[in-house]
Coordinates of C-alpha atoms in Angstrom, one line a residue:
D16 CA 65.0 217.7 14.9
P17 CA 66.3 221.0 15.6
L18 CA 66.7 220.1 19.3
S19 CA 69.3 217.1 18.2
Q20 CA 71.2 219.6 15.8
R21 CA 72.3 222.0 18.6
G22 CA 75.5 219.8 20.0
P23 CA 75.7 218.8 23.9
F24 CA 76.4 221.8 25.4
N25 CA 72.9 223.4 23.9
M26 CA 71.3 220.2 24.7
A27 CA 72.2 220.3 28.3
L28 CA 71.2 224.2 28.8
A29 CA 67.9 223.6 27.0
T30 CA 67.4 220.7 29.0
N31 CA 67.9 222.7 32.0
Q32 CA 66.3 225.6 30.9
N33 CA 62.8 223.8 29.9
K34 CA 63.0 221.5 33.1
K35 CA 65.6 221.4 35.7
P36 CA 66.0 218.0 37.3
K37 CA 68.2 217.5 40.4
T38 CA 71.2 217.8 39.9
T39 CA 73.4 214.0 41.3
S40 CA 76.0 214.4 43.8
V41 CA 78.3 213.3 41.4
V42 CA 77.5 215.7 39.0
A43 CA 77.8 218.6 42.0
F44 CA 81.2 217.2 43.6
T45 CA 82.6 217.0 40.0
S46 CA 81.2 221.1 38.9
G47 CA 82.5 222.0 42.7
M48 CA 86.0 220.8 42.2
A49 CA 86.2 222.3 38.4
S50 CA 84.7 225.7 39.4
G51 CA 87.1 225.8 42.7
F52 CA 90.1 224.7 41.1
V53 CA 89.8 227.5 38.0
S54 CA 88.6 230.6 40.5
C55 CA 91.7 229.5 43.7
V56 CA 94.7 230.0 40.1
L57 CA 93.5 232.8 38.7
L58 CA 93.2 234.5 42.0
Q59 CA 95.8 233.2 44.3
P60 CA 98.1 236.3 43.7
L61 CA 94.9 238.2 45.7
D62 CA 94.4 236.1 48.9
L63 CA 98.6 236.0 48.5
V64 CA 98.3 240.1 49.1
K65 CA 95.5 239.7 51.5
T66 CA 97.2 237.6 54.0
M67 CA 100.8 239.6 53.6
K68 CA 99.1 242.6 55.0
Q69 CA 97.3 241.0 57.7
V70 CA 100.8 240.2 58.8
F71 CA 101.8 243.7 59.7
R72 CA 100.5 246.2 62.2
T73 CA 98.5 248.5 61.0
G74 CA 101.6 252.0 61.8
T75 CA 104.2 249.4 59.4
S76 CA 101.9 247.6 57.2
P77 CA 103.4 248.5 53.4
T78 CA 100.8 249.7 50.7
Y79 CA 100.0 247.1 48.5
G80 CA 102.6 248.2 46.1
D81 CA 105.1 247.8 48.4
V82 CA 103.9 243.9 48.9
V83 CA 103.8 243.1 45.1
R84 CA 107.1 244.6 44.0
G85 CA 108.4 242.6 47.4
L86 CA 107.0 239.6 45.9
L87 CA 108.6 240.0 42.1
H88 CA 111.8 241.3 43.5
K89 CA 112.1 237.9 45.5
G90 CA 110.7 235.5 43.2
G91 CA 110.1 237.3 40.1
P92 CA 106.2 236.7 38.7
S93 CA 105.6 233.2 40.2
A94 CA 106.6 234.3 43.4
L95 CA 103.2 236.1 43.1
W96 CA 101.3 232.8 43.3
T97 CA 103.1 231.4 46.4
G98 CA 101.2 229.3 48.8
L99 CA 99.1 227.7 45.5
T100 CA 100.1 224.3 46.0
P101 CA 98.2 224.6 50.0
S102 CA 95.7 226.6 48.7
L103 CA 94.7 224.1 45.4
A104 CA 94.5 221.6 48.6
R105 CA 91.8 223.5 50.0
T106 CA 90.0 225.0 47.7
V107 CA 89.5 221.9 45.3
P108 CA 87.9 220.1 47.7
G109 CA 86.4 222.8 50.2
V110 CA 84.2 223.7 47.4
A111 CA 83.8 221.1 46.1
I112 CA 82.3 219.8 49.6
Y113 CA 80.4 223.0 49.5
F114 CA 78.6 222.6 46.3
L115 CA 77.5 218.9 47.6
S116 CA 75.9 219.6 50.9
L117 CA 74.5 223.1 49.3
N118 CA 73.1 220.5 46.5
S119 CA 71.8 217.9 49.1
L120 CA 70.1 220.8 51.6
Q121 CA 68.7 222.0 49.0
I122 CA 66.8 218.9 47.8
A123 CA 66.4 218.3 51.2
F124 CA 64.5 221.2 52.1
E125 CA 61.1 221.5 50.7
P126 CA 60.6 225.6 48.6
R127 CA 58.3 227.4 50.0
G128 CA 58.3 230.3 48.1
E129 CA 56.9 231.2 44.7
N130 CA 57.4 229.5 41.8
G131 CA 59.2 226.5 43.6
Q132 CA 61.4 228.5 44.9
H133 CA 63.2 228.3 48.3
T134 CA 62.3 231.6 50.6
S135 CA 65.6 233.9 50.9
T136 CA 65.0 232.4 54.7
Q137 CA 65.6 228.8 53.2
N138 CA 68.7 230.1 51.1
A139 CA 70.4 231.5 54.1
C140 CA 70.0 228.4 56.4
I141 CA 70.9 226.6 53.3
G142 CA 74.1 229.0 52.5
A143 CA 75.1 228.9 56.2
S144 CA 75.2 225.6 57.1
S145 CA 76.8 224.1 54.1
R146 CA 79.5 226.7 54.8
I147 CA 80.0 226.1 58.6
F148 CA 80.2 221.7 57.4
T149 CA 82.9 222.4 54.6
A150 CA 85.0 224.9 56.8
A151 CA 84.8 221.9 59.6
I152 CA 86.5 219.2 57.3
V153 CA 88.7 221.6 55.4
L154 CA 90.2 223.9 58.3
P155 CA 93.8 222.2 59.2
L156 CA 94.2 223.0 55.6
T157 CA 93.0 226.9 56.0
V158 CA 95.5 226.9 58.9
V159 CA 98.5 225.4 56.5
K160 CA 97.4 227.5 53.8
T161 CA 97.4 230.9 55.8
R162 CA 100.6 229.8 57.4
Y163 CA 102.6 229.2 54.2
E164 CA 101.0 232.4 52.5
S165 CA 102.6 234.9 55.3
G166 CA 105.6 233.6 54.9
L167 CA 106.2 233.8 58.8
Y168 CA 106.7 229.6 58.9
S169 CA 109.0 227.2 56.7
Y170 CA 107.0 224.4 55.9
R171 CA 108.7 221.4 53.6
S172 CA 104.9 220.3 52.4
I173 CA 101.7 219.9 53.3
T174 CA 101.6 216.9 55.0
S175 CA 105.0 218.0 57.4
A176 CA 103.0 221.3 58.3
L177 CA 99.7 219.3 59.4
V178 CA 102.1 216.8 61.4
A179 CA 104.0 219.4 62.6
I180 CA 101.4 221.4 64.0
G181 CA 99.8 218.4 65.4
R182 CA 102.9 217.6 67.0
A183 CA 103.7 221.5 68.8
E184 CA 100.1 222.8 69.7
G185 CA 98.0 219.8 69.0
L186 CA 94.6 219.9 68.0
R187 CA 93.7 223.0 69.1
G188 CA 96.7 224.2 66.4
L189 CA 95.5 222.6 63.7
F190 CA 91.7 223.9 63.9
S191 CA 92.6 227.2 65.6
G192 CA 90.2 230.2 64.6
A193 CA 87.5 227.6 64.3
V194 CA 85.4 229.7 66.0
A195 CA 86.7 233.3 64.0
T196 CA 86.3 230.6 60.8
G197 CA 82.4 230.1 61.2
L198 CA 81.4 233.6 62.5
R199 CA 83.1 235.3 59.2
D200 CA 81.7 231.7 56.6
A201 CA 78.3 231.3 58.2
P202 CA 77.0 234.9 57.5
F203 CA 79.2 235.6 54.3
S204 CA 77.5 232.3 52.6
S205 CA 73.8 233.5 54.3
I206 CA 74.2 236.5 52.7
Y207 CA 75.8 236.0 49.3
L208 CA 73.1 233.0 49.0
V209 CA 70.2 234.9 50.0
L210 CA 70.9 237.6 47.3
Y211 CA 72.5 235.6 44.3
K212 CA 68.7 233.4 44.1
L213 CA 67.2 237.1 44.4
L214 CA 69.4 239.0 41.9
H215 CA 70.1 236.5 39.5
P216 CA 66.3 236.0 38.2
I217 CA 65.7 239.9 37.4
V218 CA 68.6 239.8 34.4
P219 CA 66.7 239.7 31.6
P220 CA 65.9 236.5 30.0
G221 CA 67.3 236.7 26.4
E222 CA 69.4 240.0 26.9
R223 CA 72.4 238.2 28.2
P224 CA 73.9 234.4 28.2
P225 CA 73.8 233.2 31.5
M226 CA 77.2 233.5 32.0
L227 CA 77.0 236.6 32.4
A228 CA 74.3 236.1 34.1
S229 CA 76.1 234.3 36.4
V230 CA 78.9 236.9 37.0
S231 CA 77.1 239.9 37.4
A232 CA 74.5 238.6 40.2
G233 CA 77.8 236.6 41.7
V234 CA 79.3 239.6 42.1
V235 CA 76.7 242.1 43.8
A236 CA 76.5 239.6 46.1
G237 CA 80.4 238.6 47.1
S238 CA 81.0 242.6 47.0
L239 CA 78.9 242.9 49.8
A240 CA 79.4 239.4 51.6
S241 CA 82.6 240.0 51.7
L242 CA 83.0 243.4 53.5
V243 CA 80.6 242.6 56.0
T244 CA 82.5 239.7 57.0
H245 CA 86.2 241.1 56.4
P246 CA 86.6 242.0 60.0
Q247 CA 86.2 238.5 61.0
D248 CA 88.9 237.4 58.5
V249 CA 91.6 239.5 60.1
I250 CA 90.7 237.9 63.5
K251 CA 90.9 234.4 62.1
T252 CA 94.1 235.2 60.2
W253 CA 95.5 236.7 63.8
M254 CA 94.6 233.4 65.7
Q255 CA 96.0 231.1 63.3
L256 CA 99.3 232.5 62.9
Q257 CA 99.8 233.4 66.2
P258 CA 97.1 230.5 68.0
Q259 CA 99.4 230.8 71.6
T260 CA 99.0 234.6 71.5
H261 CA 95.1 234.5 70.4
S262 CA 93.6 232.2 71.5
T263 CA 89.7 234.2 71.7
V264 CA 88.0 236.1 69.1
L265 CA 87.2 238.9 71.7
G266 CA 90.6 239.4 73.1
T267 CA 91.9 238.8 69.3
L268 CA 89.4 241.5 68.1
K269 CA 90.8 244.1 71.0
A270 CA 94.7 243.0 70.3
I271 CA 93.5 244.1 66.6
Y272 CA 91.6 247.8 67.4
N273 CA 93.9 248.4 70.3
T274 CA 96.8 248.2 67.4
G275 CA 95.3 249.4 64.4
G276 CA 91.4 250.8 65.5
I277 CA 89.2 250.5 62.9
R278 CA 91.4 250.3 59.8
G279 CA 93.2 247.7 61.3
L280 CA 90.2 245.1 61.9
F281 CA 90.0 245.9 57.8
S282 CA 92.8 245.3 57.1
G283 CA 93.5 243.4 53.5
A284 CA 90.2 244.4 52.5
A285 CA 91.2 245.4 49.1
P286 CA 92.2 242.1 47.9
R287 CA 90.5 240.0 49.3
I288 CA 86.6 241.6 48.5
L289 CA 88.2 241.9 45.4
R290 CA 89.1 238.0 45.5
R291 CA 85.9 236.9 47.2
T292 CA 83.8 238.6 44.6
L293 CA 85.4 236.9 41.6
S294 CA 86.2 233.3 42.6
S295 CA 81.9 233.0 44.1
A296 CA 81.1 234.8 40.7
I297 CA 83.1 232.6 38.7
A298 CA 82.9 229.5 41.0
W299 CA 79.2 229.6 41.0
S300 CA 79.5 231.0 36.9
V301 CA 81.3 227.7 36.1
Y302 CA 79.3 225.3 38.4
E303 CA 76.3 226.3 36.7
Q304 CA 77.5 226.1 33.0
L305 CA 79.2 222.3 33.6
T306 CA 76.0 221.2 35.4
P307 CA 74.1 220.9 32.6
I308 CA 76.4 219.7 30.9
L309 CA 77.7 216.2 33.3
S310 CA 73.7 215.6 33.8
F311 CA 73.2 215.4 30.6
H312 CA 76.3 213.0 29.4
L313 CA 75.6 211.1 33.0
S314 CA 71.4 210.8 32.2
R315 CA 72.8 209.6 28.1

């Protein structure tokens, strides 16, 4: 049998291309964890530089080169991965929960588009709902991650940080920036998923490998989604670093604009757009490549 001679990897891909079975929750969660781990480890330096740029007011903000040189001078190359532990604690389960909820909603929503596909409206709703659900669960870890990367807070560990914030600020501190996070994540995921699904099928079959198809679609979708939602990210960062001073989205928006104008709302945009674009492309690529393999082995 020619198919049996291809090996488990190609058999899984061939099976997935000929027939698209529903991905189980275990497979979606496991694939999500793996994709989150890979993207987080590779791209942590970009996330760190983005956060440090947003800490400074526009008039006194150092250049990206200054930030990188300062980190290297302070702790060498390893300093570029400052905050990796809280990033992993947030990103790995966060991506896993996102893909799990995404897969569940895709199964629950009956496709209404052509060829048994979900419509763009359905994808927008599925993407936003999955991201909001995920953000609500991991938000306390997001607060810890943001504060750790900023260099303005000194926490010994993730647990001690959560305890300290809870004691000093209560639930409002642990969930600071919740509205801004929702205003950022819901449109990001909606835009990304709609564009990704629209762009992915138009890659000529057979001319490019599946991984390249996923990365190409992910880069385009991630770039636009990141650009549109960057001001919300700046607002979120300010609210999580200084929740007593910046307690509302509108008030924080005014403070940022009064301090740095439009430039202030796009502080740290370059590393964030690059990071979100690459992380989304990597996460989706790893997820789509790993899912048929895991499904194949679990079905044996």
